[in-house]
Each structure stands twice: as structure tokens, then as C-alpha cells.
Tab-separated table of C-alpha atoms in Angstrom:
chain	number	residue	atom	x	y	z
A	1	MET	CA	-27.692	22.518	49.944
A	2	SER	CA	-30.375	21.788	52.865
A	3	LYS	CA	-32.350	19.817	50.877
A	4	ILE	CA	-31.720	15.627	52.132
A	5	LYS	CA	-31.869	13.748	48.964
A	6	LYS	CA	-33.821	10.492	48.860
A	7	LYS	CA	-31.496	7.278	49.347
A	8	ARG	CA	-32.349	5.586	46.160
A	9	VAL	CA	-32.481	2.134	47.171
A	10	GLY	CA	-31.451	-0.896	44.794
A	11	PHE	CA	-30.943	1.483	42.016
A	12	VAL	CA	-31.281	-0.911	38.747
A	13	LEU	CA	-29.990	0.279	34.988
A	14	ASP	CA	-30.622	-1.709	31.661
A	15	MET	CA	-27.818	-2.765	30.408
A	16	THR	CA	-28.989	-4.960	27.781
A	17	PRO	CA	-28.842	-2.462	24.982
A	18	LEU	CA	-25.342	-1.706	25.934
A	19	VAL	CA	-24.603	-5.143	26.083
A	20	ASP	CA	-26.043	-5.587	23.061
A	21	ILE	CA	-23.914	-2.992	20.933
A	22	THR	CA	-20.882	-3.675	22.354
A	23	PHE	CA	-20.989	-7.167	21.607
A	24	LEU	CA	-21.985	-6.271	18.208
A	25	LEU	CA	-18.992	-3.843	17.569
A	26	LEU	CA	-17.085	-6.538	19.143
A	27	THR	CA	-17.941	-9.259	16.376
A	28	PHE	CA	-17.229	-6.395	13.782
A	29	PHE	CA	-13.689	-5.664	15.177
A	30	MET	CA	-13.194	-9.518	15.419
A	31	PHE	CA	-14.103	-10.235	11.909
A	32	THR	CA	-12.521	-7.641	10.374
A	33	ALA	CA	-9.063	-8.052	12.205
A	34	LYS	CA	-6.660	-8.868	10.316
A	35	PHE	CA	-3.242	-10.349	11.638
A	36	ARG	CA	0.617	-10.289	11.113
A	37	SER	CA	1.554	-12.722	8.396
A	38	GLU	CA	4.849	-14.996	8.855
A	39	SER	CA	7.077	-12.511	6.634
A	40	GLU	CA	5.860	-9.759	8.574
A	41	ASN	CA	6.947	-10.871	11.683
A	42	GLN	CA	10.332	-11.409	10.269
A	43	GLN	CA	10.231	-8.067	9.076
A	44	LYS	CA	12.514	-5.810	11.632
A	45	PHE	CA	12.367	-2.539	10.020
A	46	THR	CA	9.343	0.001	8.929
A	47	ILE	CA	8.618	1.548	6.246
A	48	LYS	CA	7.757	5.222	5.567
A	49	ARG	CA	5.994	4.765	2.691
A	50	PRO	CA	5.681	7.916	0.087
A	51	GLN	CA	2.849	10.456	-0.114
A	52	THR	CA	0.570	10.901	-2.757
A	53	THR	CA	-2.264	12.502	-3.357
A	54	GLN	CA	-4.745	10.343	-5.956
A	55	ASP	CA	-7.027	7.985	-4.520
A	56	THR	CA	-5.825	5.449	-6.499
A	57	ALA	CA	-6.362	1.422	-6.487
A	58	LYS	CA	-6.209	-0.742	-3.173
A	59	LEU	CA	-2.991	-3.248	-2.869
A	60	PRO	CA	-4.706	-6.603	-4.031
A	61	ASP	CA	-4.308	-9.201	-0.929
A	62	LYS	CA	-3.164	-12.071	-2.834
A	63	ASP	CA	-1.376	-13.185	-6.141
A	64	LEU	CA	1.168	-11.097	-4.827
A	65	VAL	CA	4.558	-10.563	-4.557
A	66	MET	CA	6.286	-7.744	-2.324
A	67	ILE	CA	10.106	-6.402	-2.834
A	68	LYS	CA	10.114	-4.436	-0.058
A	69	VAL	CA	13.067	-1.687	0.543
A	70	GLY	CA	13.773	-1.064	4.025
A	71	ILE	CA	16.522	0.593	6.062
A	72	ASP	CA	17.451	-2.098	8.921
A	73	THR	CA	16.646	-0.008	12.152
A	74	VAL	CA	20.014	-1.976	13.833
A	75	SER	CA	22.527	-2.200	11.132
A	76	ASN	CA	21.196	0.828	9.248
A	77	ASP	CA	21.843	-0.626	5.754
A	78	THR	CA	19.238	-0.357	2.871
A	79	ALA	CA	18.624	-3.847	1.201
A	80	PHE	CA	15.934	-5.807	-0.984
A	81	TYR	CA	13.312	-7.831	1.134
A	82	LEU	CA	11.183	-9.939	-1.136
A	83	SER	CA	7.918	-12.043	0.119
A	84	MET	CA	5.269	-13.610	-1.148
A	85	VAL	CA	1.616	-13.500	0.093
A	86	ASN	CA	-0.453	-16.601	-0.802
A	87	GLU	CA	0.217	-19.364	1.684
A	88	GLN	CA	1.127	-22.306	-0.363
A	89	ASP	CA	3.780	-19.973	-2.287
A	90	VAL	CA	5.603	-18.548	0.974
A	91	ALA	CA	6.918	-22.469	1.222
A	92	LYS	CA	7.594	-23.047	-2.771
A	93	LEU	CA	9.866	-20.066	-2.377
A	94	ALA	CA	11.744	-21.373	0.889
A	95	GLU	CA	12.078	-24.620	-0.659
A	96	ALA	CA	13.286	-23.036	-4.342
A	97	MET	CA	15.767	-20.845	-2.678
A	98	MET	CA	17.125	-23.675	-0.814
A	99	ALA	CA	17.519	-25.884	-3.486
A	100	LEU	CA	19.701	-22.688	-4.761
A	101	GLU	CA	21.571	-22.415	-1.905
A	102	TYR	CA	20.434	-19.204	-0.447
A	103	PRO	CA	22.898	-18.375	2.180
A	104	GLY	CA	20.432	-18.725	5.549
A	105	ALA	CA	17.624	-19.749	3.591
A	106	THR	CA	15.379	-22.294	5.393
A	107	GLU	CA	11.807	-23.513	5.373
A	108	ARG	CA	10.621	-21.506	7.651
A	109	THR	CA	12.554	-18.496	5.674
A	110	ALA	CA	9.557	-16.304	4.561
A	111	LEU	CA	11.210	-12.547	4.276
A	112	PHE	CA	14.698	-12.827	1.981
A	113	LYS	CA	17.144	-10.149	2.698
A	114	ILE	CA	18.564	-9.679	-0.806
A	115	THR	CA	21.447	-7.070	-1.080
A	116	ASP	CA	22.396	-7.824	-4.572
A	117	SER	CA	20.807	-7.404	-7.842
A	118	THR	CA	22.121	-10.892	-9.145
A	119	TRP	CA	20.110	-12.936	-6.096
A	120	LEU	CA	17.184	-10.135	-6.820
A	121	GLY	CA	17.111	-11.162	-10.288
A	122	LYS	CA	17.294	-14.832	-9.333
A	123	ILE	CA	14.046	-14.534	-6.590
A	124	VAL	CA	12.011	-12.160	-9.289
A	125	GLU	CA	12.669	-15.569	-11.507
A	126	GLN	CA	11.599	-18.045	-8.626
A	127	ALA	CA	8.431	-16.405	-7.641
A	128	ARG	CA	7.538	-15.833	-11.564
A	129	MET	CA	7.936	-19.469	-11.403
A	130	ILE	CA	6.058	-20.147	-8.909
A	131	ASN	CA	2.973	-18.008	-9.281
A	132	PRO	CA	2.856	-16.399	-12.950
A	133	GLN	CA	-0.356	-15.149	-12.175
A	134	ALA	CA	1.300	-12.951	-8.822
A	135	LYS	CA	1.620	-9.006	-9.476
A	136	PHE	CA	4.643	-7.351	-7.956
A	137	ALA	CA	4.823	-4.384	-5.536
A	138	VAL	CA	7.521	-2.343	-4.468
A	139	ASP	CA	6.800	-1.022	-1.342
A	140	ALA	CA	9.774	1.079	-0.774
A	141	ASP	CA	11.046	4.114	2.398
A	142	ARG	CA	10.669	7.593	0.996
A	143	ARG	CA	13.828	8.320	2.390
A	144	ILE	CA	15.812	5.646	0.177
A	145	SER	CA	17.723	6.703	-3.034
A	146	TYR	CA	16.178	5.831	-6.214
A	147	LYS	CA	18.993	3.727	-7.259
A	148	TRP	CA	17.586	0.926	-5.589
A	149	ILE	CA	14.465	1.121	-7.055
A	150	ASP	CA	16.001	1.160	-10.385
A	151	ILE	CA	17.597	-2.516	-9.671
A	152	ALA	CA	14.144	-3.610	-8.897
A	153	ILE	CA	12.472	-2.182	-11.935
A	154	ASN	CA	15.501	-3.416	-14.063
A	155	GLU	CA	15.418	-6.964	-12.594
A	156	MET	CA	12.109	-7.297	-13.072
A	157	ARG	CA	11.872	-5.842	-16.685
A	158	LYS	CA	14.365	-8.809	-17.397
A	159	LYS	CA	11.957	-11.390	-15.716
A	160	ARG	CA	9.506	-9.794	-18.185
A	161	ALA	CA	7.366	-8.260	-15.360
A	162	THR	CA	6.459	-5.157	-16.554
A	163	SER	CA	3.696	-4.051	-14.633
A	164	PHE	CA	3.926	-3.180	-11.230
A	165	ASN	CA	2.884	-1.102	-8.206
A	166	PHE	CA	4.299	1.243	-6.098
A	167	VAL	CA	2.687	1.009	-2.404
A	168	THR	CA	1.837	4.195	-1.628
A	169	ASP	CA	0.323	6.166	1.498
A	170	LYS	CA	-3.100	8.853	1.034
A	171	LYS	CA	-1.348	11.975	1.581
A	172	GLY	CA	-2.702	13.336	5.033
A	173	ALA	CA	-3.214	9.966	6.382
A	174	SER	CA	-1.368	9.813	9.862
A	175	MET	CA	1.843	7.719	9.391
B	1	MET	CA	-24.408	-3.814	41.042
B	2	ALA	CA	-26.631	-3.004	38.655
B	3	GLY	CA	-26.720	-6.233	36.689
B	4	GLY	CA	-29.196	-5.780	33.644
B	5	GLY	CA	-31.464	-8.565	32.303
B	6	GLU	CA	-34.387	-7.006	33.559
B	7	SER	CA	-36.515	-8.638	31.027
B	8	LEU	CA	-35.454	-12.176	31.876
B	9	GLY	CA	-37.060	-11.855	35.007
B	10	GLY	CA	-40.689	-12.103	33.759
B	11	GLY	CA	-42.837	-10.375	36.857
B	12	PRO	CA	-45.380	-12.223	38.437
B	13	LYS	CA	-47.886	-11.826	36.509
B	14	GLN	CA	-46.379	-12.389	33.344
B	15	LYS	CA	-47.529	-15.691	32.498
B	16	ARG	CA	-45.076	-17.977	30.335
B	17	GLY	CA	-45.856	-20.276	27.485
B	18	LYS	CA	-49.252	-21.895	27.540
B	19	SER	CA	-50.625	-21.252	30.780
B	20	GLY	CA	-49.001	-22.757	33.917
B	21	LYS	CA	-48.658	-26.455	32.776
B	22	ARG	CA	-45.456	-26.626	34.164
B	23	LYS	CA	-45.546	-26.792	37.952
B	24	GLY	CA	-41.832	-26.005	38.333
B	25	LYS	CA	-40.995	-23.429	41.227
B	26	LYS	CA	-41.992	-19.916	39.659
B	27	ARG	CA	-38.594	-17.782	39.722
B	28	VAL	CA	-39.723	-14.685	40.371
B	29	GLY	CA	-37.000	-11.943	39.482
B	30	PHE	CA	-34.348	-14.472	38.264
B	31	ARG	CA	-31.256	-12.013	37.833
B	32	LEU	CA	-28.151	-13.068	36.236
B	33	ASP	CA	-25.141	-11.305	37.641
B	34	MET	CA	-23.713	-9.942	34.002
B	35	THR	CA	-21.014	-7.439	34.958
B	36	PRO	CA	-17.972	-10.066	34.669
B	37	LEU	CA	-19.499	-10.669	31.161
B	38	VAL	CA	-19.435	-7.151	30.095
B	39	ASP	CA	-15.826	-6.513	31.524
B	40	ILE	CA	-14.717	-9.320	29.259
B	41	THR	CA	-16.433	-7.990	26.475
B	42	PHE	CA	-15.328	-4.523	26.741
B	43	LEU	CA	-12.004	-6.105	27.108
B	44	LEU	CA	-11.875	-7.762	24.244
B	45	LEU	CA	-13.856	-4.869	22.349
B	46	THR	CA	-10.963	-2.284	23.045
B	47	PHE	CA	-8.394	-4.941	21.885
B	48	PHE	CA	-9.331	-5.699	18.697
B	49	MET	CA	-10.284	-1.804	18.105
B	50	LEU	CA	-6.709	-0.512	18.834
B	51	THR	CA	-5.096	-3.098	16.781
B	52	THR	CA	-7.045	-2.725	13.866
B	53	SER	CA	-5.627	-0.530	11.216
B	54	MET	CA	-8.163	0.457	9.124
B	55	THR	CA	-6.285	2.216	6.256
B	56	THR	CA	-5.030	0.117	3.460
B	57	PRO	CA	-2.231	0.998	1.627
B	58	GLN	CA	-2.828	2.494	-1.492
B	59	THR	CA	-0.848	1.592	-4.748
B	60	MET	CA	0.154	3.450	-8.015
B	61	GLU	CA	0.334	1.143	-10.875
B	62	MET	CA	3.487	1.194	-13.065
B	63	ASN	CA	3.534	0.166	-16.496
B	64	VAL	CA	7.081	-0.138	-18.124
B	65	PRO	CA	7.916	-1.553	-21.898
B	66	PRO	CA	9.607	-4.366	-21.488
B	67	GLU	CA	13.257	-4.694	-22.392
B	68	LEU	CA	13.665	-4.915	-26.231
B	69	ASP	CA	16.919	-6.372	-28.038
B	70	GLU	CA	16.479	-3.628	-30.660
B	71	PRO	CA	16.343	0.328	-30.259
B	72	VAL	CA	12.981	1.781	-31.036
B	73	GLU	CA	13.066	5.285	-33.269
B	74	VAL	CA	11.242	8.062	-31.214
B	75	ARG	CA	11.284	11.658	-32.988
B	76	GLU	CA	12.877	13.692	-30.377
B	77	SER	CA	10.210	16.112	-30.739
B	78	GLU	CA	7.931	13.785	-29.476
B	79	LEU	CA	9.793	12.722	-26.472
B	80	LEU	CA	9.417	14.570	-23.253
B	81	MET	CA	11.695	14.220	-20.741
B	82	ILE	CA	11.901	14.382	-16.871
B	83	ARG	CA	15.159	14.755	-15.428
B	84	VAL	CA	15.886	14.664	-11.641
B	85	ARG	CA	18.722	15.637	-10.136
B	86	GLY	CA	20.563	14.276	-7.457
B	87	ASP	CA	19.912	17.266	-5.252
B	88	GLY	CA	16.222	16.594	-5.979
B	89	LYS	CA	15.791	19.669	-8.355
B	90	ILE	CA	13.368	18.604	-11.585
B	91	PHE	CA	14.080	19.323	-15.356
B	92	ALA	CA	11.274	18.943	-17.984
B	93	SER	CA	11.830	19.830	-21.798
B	94	MET	CA	11.745	18.168	-25.072
B	95	GLY	CA	13.624	16.016	-26.365
B	96	ASN	CA	15.304	18.290	-28.847
B	97	GLU	CA	15.158	21.017	-26.590
B	98	ASP	CA	17.894	21.871	-23.900
B	99	PRO	CA	16.515	21.852	-20.476
B	100	GLU	CA	16.282	24.928	-18.509
B	101	ALA	CA	15.099	26.217	-15.070
B	102	PRO	CA	14.024	23.184	-12.652
B	103	VAL	CA	10.206	23.184	-12.095
B	104	ASN	CA	8.485	22.306	-9.311
B	105	LEU	CA	5.397	19.943	-9.345
B	106	LYS	CA	2.715	21.839	-10.738
B	107	GLN	CA	4.512	23.362	-13.473
B	108	LEU	CA	5.617	19.760	-14.151
B	109	GLN	CA	1.960	18.842	-13.961
B	110	GLN	CA	1.146	21.649	-16.260
B	111	PHE	CA	4.141	21.318	-18.902
B	112	VAL	CA	3.264	17.688	-19.718
B	113	ALA	CA	-0.708	18.197	-19.825
B	114	ALA	CA	-0.004	21.075	-22.180
B	115	LYS	CA	2.776	19.096	-24.607
B	116	ASN	CA	0.463	15.556	-24.005
B	117	ILE	CA	-2.252	17.731	-25.901
B	118	ASP	CA	-0.553	19.192	-28.654
B	119	LEU	CA	1.014	15.810	-29.495
B	120	GLU	CA	-2.112	14.390	-29.310
B	121	ASN	CA	-1.551	10.943	-28.192
B	122	ARG	CA	2.537	10.857	-29.836
B	123	CYS	CA	4.217	12.373	-26.813
B	124	ILE	CA	6.237	9.735	-24.889
B	125	VAL	CA	7.124	10.991	-21.427
B	126	THR	CA	10.333	9.349	-20.072
B	127	LEU	CA	11.458	9.477	-16.320
B	128	LYS	CA	15.422	9.746	-15.772
B	129	SER	CA	16.411	10.022	-12.575
B	130	ASN	CA	19.788	10.384	-10.893
B	131	GLY	CA	20.533	7.565	-8.344
B	132	ASP	CA	21.010	9.529	-5.531
B	133	ALA	CA	17.485	11.085	-5.954
B	134	PRO	CA	15.109	10.213	-2.654
B	135	TYR	CA	12.458	7.117	-4.124
B	136	GLY	CA	9.465	9.588	-2.547
B	137	LEU	CA	10.219	12.575	-4.734
B	138	ILE	CA	10.014	10.208	-7.882
B	139	VAL	CA	6.885	8.804	-6.494
B	140	GLU	CA	5.816	12.512	-6.416
B	141	VAL	CA	7.003	13.144	-9.798
B	142	LEU	CA	4.891	10.251	-10.788
B	143	ASP	CA	1.944	11.276	-8.871
B	144	ALA	CA	2.149	14.476	-10.745
B	145	LEU	CA	2.394	12.989	-14.214
B	146	ASN	CA	-1.126	10.879	-12.939
B	147	ALA	CA	-2.737	14.347	-11.965
B	148	ALA	CA	-2.340	15.631	-15.654
B	149	GLU	CA	-4.133	12.994	-16.905
B	150	PRO	CA	-7.516	14.258	-16.490
B	151	GLU	CA	-6.733	17.306	-17.945
B	152	ILE	CA	-5.056	15.349	-20.465
B	153	ILE	CA	-7.958	13.680	-21.704
B	154	GLN	CA	-10.068	16.547	-21.420
B	155	GLY	CA	-7.645	18.409	-23.581
B	156	LEU	CA	-8.196	15.522	-25.909
B	157	GLN	CA	-11.841	15.587	-26.072
B	158	ARG	CA	-11.931	19.203	-26.787
B	159	LYS	CA	-9.887	18.427	-29.855
B	160	GLY	CA	-12.246	15.604	-31.213
B	161	ILE	CA	-10.042	12.384	-29.754
B	162	ASN	CA	-11.495	10.550	-27.429
B	163	GLU	CA	-8.710	7.955	-27.229
B	164	ARG	CA	-6.092	8.279	-24.883
B	165	LYS	CA	-2.797	6.301	-25.198
B	166	ARG	CA	-0.442	7.072	-22.768
B	167	LYS	CA	3.135	6.202	-23.301
B	168	PHE	CA	5.564	5.941	-20.186
B	169	THR	CA	8.950	4.816	-19.955
B	170	VAL	CA	11.880	4.971	-17.739
B	171	ALA	CA	15.449	5.182	-18.947
B	172	PRO	CA	18.619	5.084	-17.444
B	173	TYR	CA	20.505	8.675	-16.379
B	174	THR	CA	23.539	9.460	-18.212
B	175	ASP	CA	26.520	11.304	-18.048
B	176	GLU	CA	24.773	13.679	-21.070
B	177	ASP	CA	22.003	14.233	-19.040
B	178	LYS	CA	23.846	14.886	-16.331
B	179	LEU	CA	25.931	17.717	-18.029
B	180	LYS	CA	22.278	19.226	-19.624
B	181	VAL	CA	20.993	20.409	-16.232
B	182	GLU	CA	24.768	21.050	-14.385
B	183	GLY	CA	24.609	24.660	-13.021
B	184	LYS	CA	21.269	25.351	-13.722
């Protein structure tokens, strides 16, 4: 190409619309961002949720007692992990568990690792007393065997928590 | 660098406000370098975009009857048993019949729908699962039961019943159940 290009001196591009849109998106993502709660910070496992086809209800984000059943990534054992979602309930539950002398409970504990059904029954009872409106949600790994869920259902049933939720993922969602 | 901010300039011919009472030095082509600002904004934008997870988990609601001190009498012919064996095979049968061959989820859904329509709201679905069956499978069974609901409601409406009362319970897996589904 022998054509000599004219050199563009002081080429200026108006960046204002770009910056506008960028700020708009930034504010949107900042407001929608949800930060990890204390109990999630204390969690040392990931849960592969079971998948369902139907578009069922969404999980409430307050007044909730979460019973997670997960496989510990380090020790490879299955256990219940109970936590409450409301900020004030977390502190109350920790206090109640310290009063019951649960091994390893401190006022900073937000996620209680429980391995036997007796303690699960006790902590479910405490959670019911602290927040009677709270709903129960069972968030369990799809690979664990059903007996763990059976224990959890029975303990909740005994404490008159007969309506609860199973946390699932939509089929086809990336996990 | 292209700094943007053209509009800030205000060319020499443009008059600002009420014509020239201000005697300050007129800034011609004032330009602020916006590059660092844009850099940081993009950085934050990418951070927030990557950290937000848009998919909120779903839930599947379960209602189980409370533990009663006295057992409730039900007719065996109105009881629909779903048994899940330890190896993940599903068996469905009515309470007074013995389960036959294992069914898949599609067949289970059809069976549950047909029986519920036949029995007109009196059918009680009971789920009995071996402790060794994977939890993921149980949820899939429950999902199939939920998926059968619209069909049941339609079927009942065709019969002139507009109300749907769903009866569902979980029961322990006993040795008797184990024998019934063994070797099938």
C-alpha cells in the first residue's frame, strides 16, 4: 500500500457515554452484591445440591434455620451443620448452646457442627424457642445417604416443625 | 490519551450563565484526564460482576404430619406406597398389593397421577426409603410427585372436583418393606 495515511493529530474520543454506562453497571452490581455471612465463613465444605426440574419457590432470606448436611472436605465425614440466618438469632443461639455446654461452642460460633441426633434435637428446640416464626430448610448434598435426612426430619417432627424446605438447584444450572 | 470530557470545555463562543458578569479568566478547552477514574471504575465493575452469583437456590416445600401418639387408621387400598431400595431402585404399589418390577421416575409420575385421580383425593402417598439410598434420588422422587400435581388437578376437574387435598407422609423403612422389594 503506497497510500500515505494522514496522521491524525490529537485524536480525541468522547468517553462520557462509556463512563456513564460503566458507573450505572457498577452501582447495579454493588447494590445487588450479597456478602458472605459469618456462618458461611465458618463452613468448610461445599454442597452439591440435588437438582429439580420445577420452578419452585425461592428460599426466604430471613427467619430461617438452615440445617446443612455436608461432607467435610478434610476429614471426609458427614455431619449436620445448623445455623440461623437472622443476625440477632445467631448470637442468641450461640448463647443458648454455651448454656447447654455444647463442646466447642463460643459466642462467635455461627455454624454448629453436630454429629448425633440427641444434640440435633436439642439445637432444633433452641432454635424454635429463639425464633418461633423461623422456617426450617434442609440443605444437603445429593451424594449423602438418605438416613441423615431421615434423622433430621424425625428431629424436626418431634419439635413440631412439620413444614420445612429442601434446598435445591434448578436442573441445568451450572454447578 | 483520549480523556473525554468534551462537554466540560465550553467553546469560546459559548456563553455561560447570564452573559459574562463574571470576570474570571475564561478557561478555554478545559480538560480533565478521566483515565484513572475509568480504570478504577472498570476494575470495581469487573470485581462486582465476578463475585455476584445471580442464581439463588430454590426450595422444595415439604409438609409432614406431626408425630401423633395414637396411630391413625387408614385403608390399605387408599395407601400408595413408594419404596426406594438401597441401590436406588424405586417400587410403587398400593398398600394392599405387593410391588412388582422397579419403575423409573416417569412411570412413577404416571402411576401416582392415575391412582390419585381414581381415588379422588383420598389417596395417601407414603414414601419409604432405605437409609442407604442417595438423597439426590429422594429429591428426584419428590420432584416427580410435584410434577404429577397439575395432571391430578386436571383429572379431578374433569370429574367435577375442584378441590385438591394432597396427602403425603414419610414412613420408616421396615424389615417388612425390605422383604417386599427384595430380589425384584
